[in-house]
Short mmCIF file of C-alpha atoms in Angstrom, two decimals:
data_model
loop_
_atom_site.label_atom_id
_atom_site.label_comp_id
_atom_site.label_asym_id
_atom_site.label_seq_id
_atom_site.Cartn_x
_atom_site.Cartn_y
_atom_site.Cartn_z
CA MET S 1 88.97 113.10 82.93
CA GLY S 2 88.24 109.47 82.73
CA ASP S 3 86.93 109.54 86.32
CA PHE S 4 84.59 112.48 85.47
CA LEU S 5 83.11 110.80 82.35
CA ASP S 6 82.51 107.54 84.16
CA GLY S 7 80.60 109.49 86.91
CA LYS S 8 83.22 109.15 89.64
CA TRP S 9 85.48 111.88 90.99
CA SER S 10 89.04 111.07 91.28
CA GLY S 11 90.09 109.97 94.85
CA GLU S 12 93.30 110.34 96.49
CA THR S 13 95.99 108.40 98.72
CA THR S 14 94.90 108.78 102.13
CA LEU S 15 95.17 107.29 105.77
CA TYR S 16 92.92 104.79 107.51
CA ILE S 17 92.95 103.06 110.95
CA HIS S 18 91.93 99.64 109.52
CA SER S 19 88.75 100.27 107.35
CA VAL S 20 87.92 103.64 108.88
CA PRO S 21 89.39 106.82 106.89
CA LEU S 22 90.91 109.45 109.21
CA ARG S 23 89.20 112.65 109.35
CA LYS S 24 91.33 115.86 108.54
CA GLY S 25 91.32 119.10 110.45
CA GLU S 26 90.60 117.59 114.11
CA PRO S 27 92.47 115.31 116.44
CA VAL S 28 92.19 111.56 116.02
CA TYR S 29 92.06 109.90 119.53
CA VAL S 30 93.03 106.29 119.93
CA PHE S 31 92.82 104.73 123.41
CA TYR S 32 94.81 101.56 124.19
CA THR S 33 94.79 99.24 127.13
CA ILE S 34 97.59 99.39 129.81
CA PRO S 35 98.22 97.70 133.05
CA ARG S 36 98.74 99.56 136.22
CA LEU S 37 102.28 100.79 135.66
CA PRO S 38 105.07 101.13 138.33
CA GLU S 39 106.60 104.46 138.70
CA ALA S 40 109.22 105.65 136.02
CA ALA S 41 107.92 102.81 133.69
CA LYS S 42 108.20 103.17 129.99
CA ILE S 43 105.50 101.66 127.73
CA MET S 44 106.04 101.25 123.97
CA VAL S 45 102.81 102.17 121.88
CA PRO S 46 102.26 100.50 118.54
CA VAL S 47 101.42 103.05 115.72
CA GLU S 48 99.51 100.99 112.93
CA ILE S 49 98.42 102.88 109.94
CA VAL S 50 96.98 101.88 106.60
CA LEU S 51 97.68 103.83 103.38
CA PHE S 52 95.08 103.54 100.67
CA ASN S 53 95.22 104.51 97.19
CA ASP S 54 91.52 105.51 96.50
CA SER S 55 91.92 106.54 92.95
CA ARG S 56 92.08 105.36 89.36
CA LYS S 57 95.61 106.40 88.87
CA ALA S 58 98.80 105.07 90.36
CA ALA S 59 100.29 107.15 93.21
CA LYS S 60 104.09 107.68 92.50
CA ASN S 61 106.58 108.42 95.34
CA ALA S 62 104.16 108.06 98.13
CA VAL S 63 105.85 109.14 101.50
CA LEU S 64 104.35 108.66 104.91
CA THR S 65 106.12 110.61 107.76
CA LEU S 66 105.48 109.99 111.43
CA LYS S 67 106.64 112.83 113.53
CA TYR S 68 107.39 112.08 117.19
CA ASP S 69 108.53 114.12 120.10
CA LYS S 70 112.39 113.18 120.57
CA ALA S 71 111.79 112.19 124.01
CA THR S 72 109.76 109.23 122.96
CA ASP S 73 113.02 107.65 121.98
CA ARG S 74 111.77 106.74 118.49
CA GLN S 75 115.28 107.32 117.10
CA LYS S 76 116.76 104.55 119.38
CA LEU S 77 114.40 102.21 117.74
CA ALA S 78 115.73 102.71 114.27
CA ALA S 79 117.35 99.24 113.94
CA ILE S 80 114.26 97.52 114.91
CA PRO S 81 112.50 96.00 111.72
CA HIS S 82 108.99 97.30 111.04
CA THR S 83 106.08 95.41 109.66
CA TYR S 84 104.41 96.07 106.38
CA GLU S 85 101.30 94.30 105.22
CA GLY S 86 99.47 94.72 102.13
CA SER S 87 99.57 94.35 98.21
CA LEU S 88 103.05 95.76 97.91
CA GLY S 89 106.10 93.49 98.34
CA PRO S 90 108.79 94.24 100.95
CA LYS S 91 111.26 95.41 98.28
CA GLU S 92 108.87 98.14 97.12
CA LEU S 93 108.92 99.70 100.75
CA LEU S 94 111.67 101.53 102.22
CA SER S 95 111.92 103.15 105.70
CA ASP S 96 114.45 105.52 107.38
CA VAL S 97 114.59 107.65 110.49
CA ASN S 98 116.02 110.91 111.08
CA SER S 99 115.81 113.56 113.99
CA ASN S 100 116.80 117.09 115.17
CA ASP S 101 116.99 118.41 118.56
CA ASP S 102 113.23 118.27 119.16
CA PHE S 103 111.59 115.80 116.92
CA THR S 104 112.15 112.38 115.35
CA TYR S 105 110.67 111.42 111.84
CA ALA S 106 110.04 107.87 110.74
CA ASN S 107 109.85 107.97 106.89
CA HIS S 108 108.11 105.09 105.07
CA ARG S 109 108.56 105.36 101.11
CA MET S 110 106.59 103.60 98.32
CA ALA S 111 107.73 104.07 94.76
CA SER S 112 104.32 103.45 93.48
CA MET S 113 100.85 102.56 94.67
CA HIS S 114 98.58 101.13 92.06
CA PRO S 115 94.73 101.87 92.17
CA GLY S 116 93.36 99.99 95.11
CA ASP S 117 96.71 99.29 96.67
CA GLN S 118 96.93 99.46 100.47
CA VAL S 119 99.73 99.12 102.80
CA ASN S 120 99.46 98.59 106.52
CA VAL S 121 102.53 100.09 108.17
CA VAL S 122 103.43 99.41 111.81
CA ASP S 123 105.68 101.72 113.73
CA GLY S 124 105.78 102.91 117.40
CA ALA S 125 107.64 104.85 120.18
CA PHE S 126 107.49 105.03 123.88
CA ALA S 127 104.68 106.90 125.50
CA LEU S 128 105.26 110.03 127.44
CA PRO S 129 103.51 111.03 130.89
CA ASN S 130 101.55 114.19 131.91
CA HIS S 131 99.08 114.37 129.06
CA THR S 132 96.12 116.28 130.74
CA ASP S 133 93.59 115.93 127.84
CA THR S 134 91.69 113.13 129.47
CA PRO S 135 89.97 112.49 132.89
CA ALA S 136 92.38 111.36 135.51
CA TYR S 137 90.29 108.24 136.53
CA LYS S 138 91.97 105.16 134.87
CA ALA S 139 93.88 107.52 132.36
CA PRO S 140 97.32 108.10 134.16
CA GLY S 141 98.43 110.44 131.34
CA MET S 142 100.75 108.05 129.32
CA GLY S 143 100.20 109.09 125.86
CA LEU S 144 101.96 109.53 122.41
CA ASP S 145 101.17 112.31 120.06
CA VAL S 146 101.83 111.63 116.28
CA ARG S 147 101.86 113.81 113.43
CA ALA S 148 101.25 111.74 110.14
CA SER S 149 102.10 113.45 106.99
CA LEU S 150 101.33 111.93 103.53
CA SER S 151 102.46 113.07 100.11
CA THR S 152 102.83 111.81 96.55
CA ASP S 153 104.24 113.29 93.29
CA THR S 154 100.77 114.59 92.48
CA GLN S 155 99.30 115.32 95.82
CA SER S 156 100.74 117.97 98.26
CA SER S 157 101.57 116.82 101.91
CA GLN S 158 98.40 116.68 104.03
CA GLY S 159 98.49 115.84 107.69
CA TRP S 160 96.73 114.38 110.67
CA ASP S 161 97.29 114.72 114.46
CA ILE S 162 96.90 111.26 116.09
CA ARG S 163 96.74 111.13 119.93
CA TYR S 164 97.29 107.78 121.61
CA ARG S 165 96.06 107.57 125.23
CA GLY S 166 96.54 104.76 127.65
CA VAL S 167 93.59 103.63 129.78
CA VAL S 168 93.89 101.14 132.67
CA ALA S 169 92.00 98.23 131.27
CA SER S 170 92.28 94.67 129.94
CA SER S 171 89.83 94.75 127.00
CA ASN S 172 88.15 97.21 124.61
CA ALA S 173 84.92 96.56 126.59
CA GLN S 174 86.42 98.09 129.55
CA ILE S 175 87.64 101.07 127.65
CA LEU S 176 84.14 101.56 126.32
CA GLU S 177 82.69 101.48 129.77
CA TRP S 178 85.30 104.08 130.83
CA ILE S 179 84.33 106.11 127.73
CA ARG S 180 80.62 106.05 128.69
CA GLN S 181 81.09 106.95 132.28
CA ASP S 182 83.89 109.27 132.22
CA TYR S 183 85.46 110.38 128.93
CA GLY S 184 82.06 111.29 127.14
CA LEU S 185 80.98 113.77 130.15
CA TYR S 186 84.65 115.09 130.16
CA VAL S 187 84.67 115.81 126.41
CA ALA S 188 81.13 117.46 126.62
CA ALA S 189 82.21 119.85 129.50
CA ASP S 190 85.39 120.55 127.77
CA LEU S 191 83.59 121.63 124.37
CA ARG S 192 81.08 123.57 126.28
CA ARG S 193 83.95 125.52 127.78
CA LYS S 194 85.80 126.00 124.38
CA ASP S 195 82.75 126.49 121.99
CA GLY S 196 80.73 128.94 124.24
CA PHE S 197 77.16 128.92 124.35
CA TRP S 198 76.39 129.52 120.54
CA GLY S 199 78.99 127.08 119.24
CA TYR S 200 77.73 124.49 121.58
CA LEU S 201 74.21 125.09 120.83
CA TRP S 202 75.12 124.95 116.99
CA GLY S 203 76.95 121.53 117.54
CA TRP S 204 73.83 120.16 119.43
CA ALA S 205 71.43 121.37 116.67
CA LEU S 206 73.55 119.44 113.97
CA SER S 207 73.77 116.35 116.34
CA LYS S 208 77.53 116.50 115.71
CA LYS S 209 79.26 113.22 116.48
CA ILE S 210 83.00 112.40 117.54
CA ASP S 211 84.80 109.44 116.28
CA ILE S 212 87.33 107.83 118.69
CA PHE S 213 89.25 104.34 118.37
CA SER S 214 90.41 101.98 120.94
CA PHE S 215 92.48 98.65 120.78
CA SER S 216 93.60 96.02 123.26
CA VAL S 217 97.17 94.97 123.45
CA LYS S 218 99.20 92.58 125.91
CA PHE S 219 102.56 93.86 127.08
CA GLY S 220 105.58 91.89 128.18
CA ARG S 221 108.09 93.23 130.79
CA ASP S 222 111.86 93.09 130.85
CA ASP S 223 113.67 91.78 133.77
CA SER S 224 113.77 95.21 135.42
CA GLU S 225 109.93 95.63 135.02
CA ARG S 226 110.49 99.00 133.74
CA PHE S 227 110.11 98.58 130.16
CA PHE S 228 106.71 97.34 128.81
CA ILE S 229 106.68 96.02 125.14
CA PRO S 230 103.79 94.67 123.01
CA GLU S 231 103.85 91.01 122.72
CA ALA S 232 102.10 91.17 119.49
CA ALA S 233 100.05 93.46 117.29
CA PRO S 234 96.82 94.81 118.62
CA ASP S 235 94.20 91.91 118.34
CA GLU S 236 91.37 94.26 117.05
CA TYR S 237 90.53 97.97 116.82
CA LYS S 238 87.21 99.55 117.86
CA LEU S 239 85.37 102.61 116.41
CA TYR S 240 83.00 104.41 118.55
CA LYS S 241 80.72 107.26 117.74
CA PHE S 242 79.20 109.33 120.43
CA GLU S 243 77.45 112.79 120.61
CA PRO S 244 79.29 115.19 123.06
CA TYR S 245 76.75 117.85 122.47
CA VAL S 246 73.92 117.20 124.87
CA LYS S 247 71.08 119.47 125.88
CA GLU S 248 71.90 119.43 129.50
CA PHE S 249 75.02 121.27 129.00
CA ILE S 250 73.79 123.93 126.76
CA PHE S 251 73.23 126.39 129.53
CA GLY S 252 76.30 125.10 131.36
CA ASP S 253 77.04 122.70 134.18
CA GLY S 254 78.92 122.96 137.50
CA ARG S 255 82.28 122.40 135.52
CA VAL S 256 81.57 125.09 132.79
#
């Protein structure tokens, strides 16, 4: 009631990538730099997510669960210490990993998050090949699909689908160039196919935008040069907003 009387609606505990809240109901794409990989290489993708309590009440028993395909070998990384940064101390944060035949679940638990508290959780797993939701040029299909679920005592579980995709590049600037020249047109054509004429026309009329992220990371190699592991946390994240609904595609193009 206090939030209402003060002219502020109650917020909730939610997920961010750095300072940007993640949208619900649509996949979140995060592109990351990778070198050209030898055949059968395995590359570990850092998964960095911020929990933020945007309410005036403490969030009790907050649980962030990251669901991975078991083939990512996340369960084999259970003994590796994971990094937490934020306003809570390490003794206030617990993590555990469990798995079944198909999936692995990395659980991060916070007994209490006070109003305004934020926690940066760093996790990760090995990318899988053969993802086909990006153009083949400079994107060899190495990716990681993560289902992030968040709940508290007073907030039912809500989820986000985060899709990490590798791009052969050495910087965020090179990823941006790839987005402009290849990925943007790929998404526009794909949406035109999926939405049909009226759906795509409506998206163009509303000037709908898509948010995507990228980060640059340096990888070290083991002696076999098969395993690529991040040498440090990503140096910076970038957010891009672009309009995939373009007038030229309303009536279709050669790929539609």
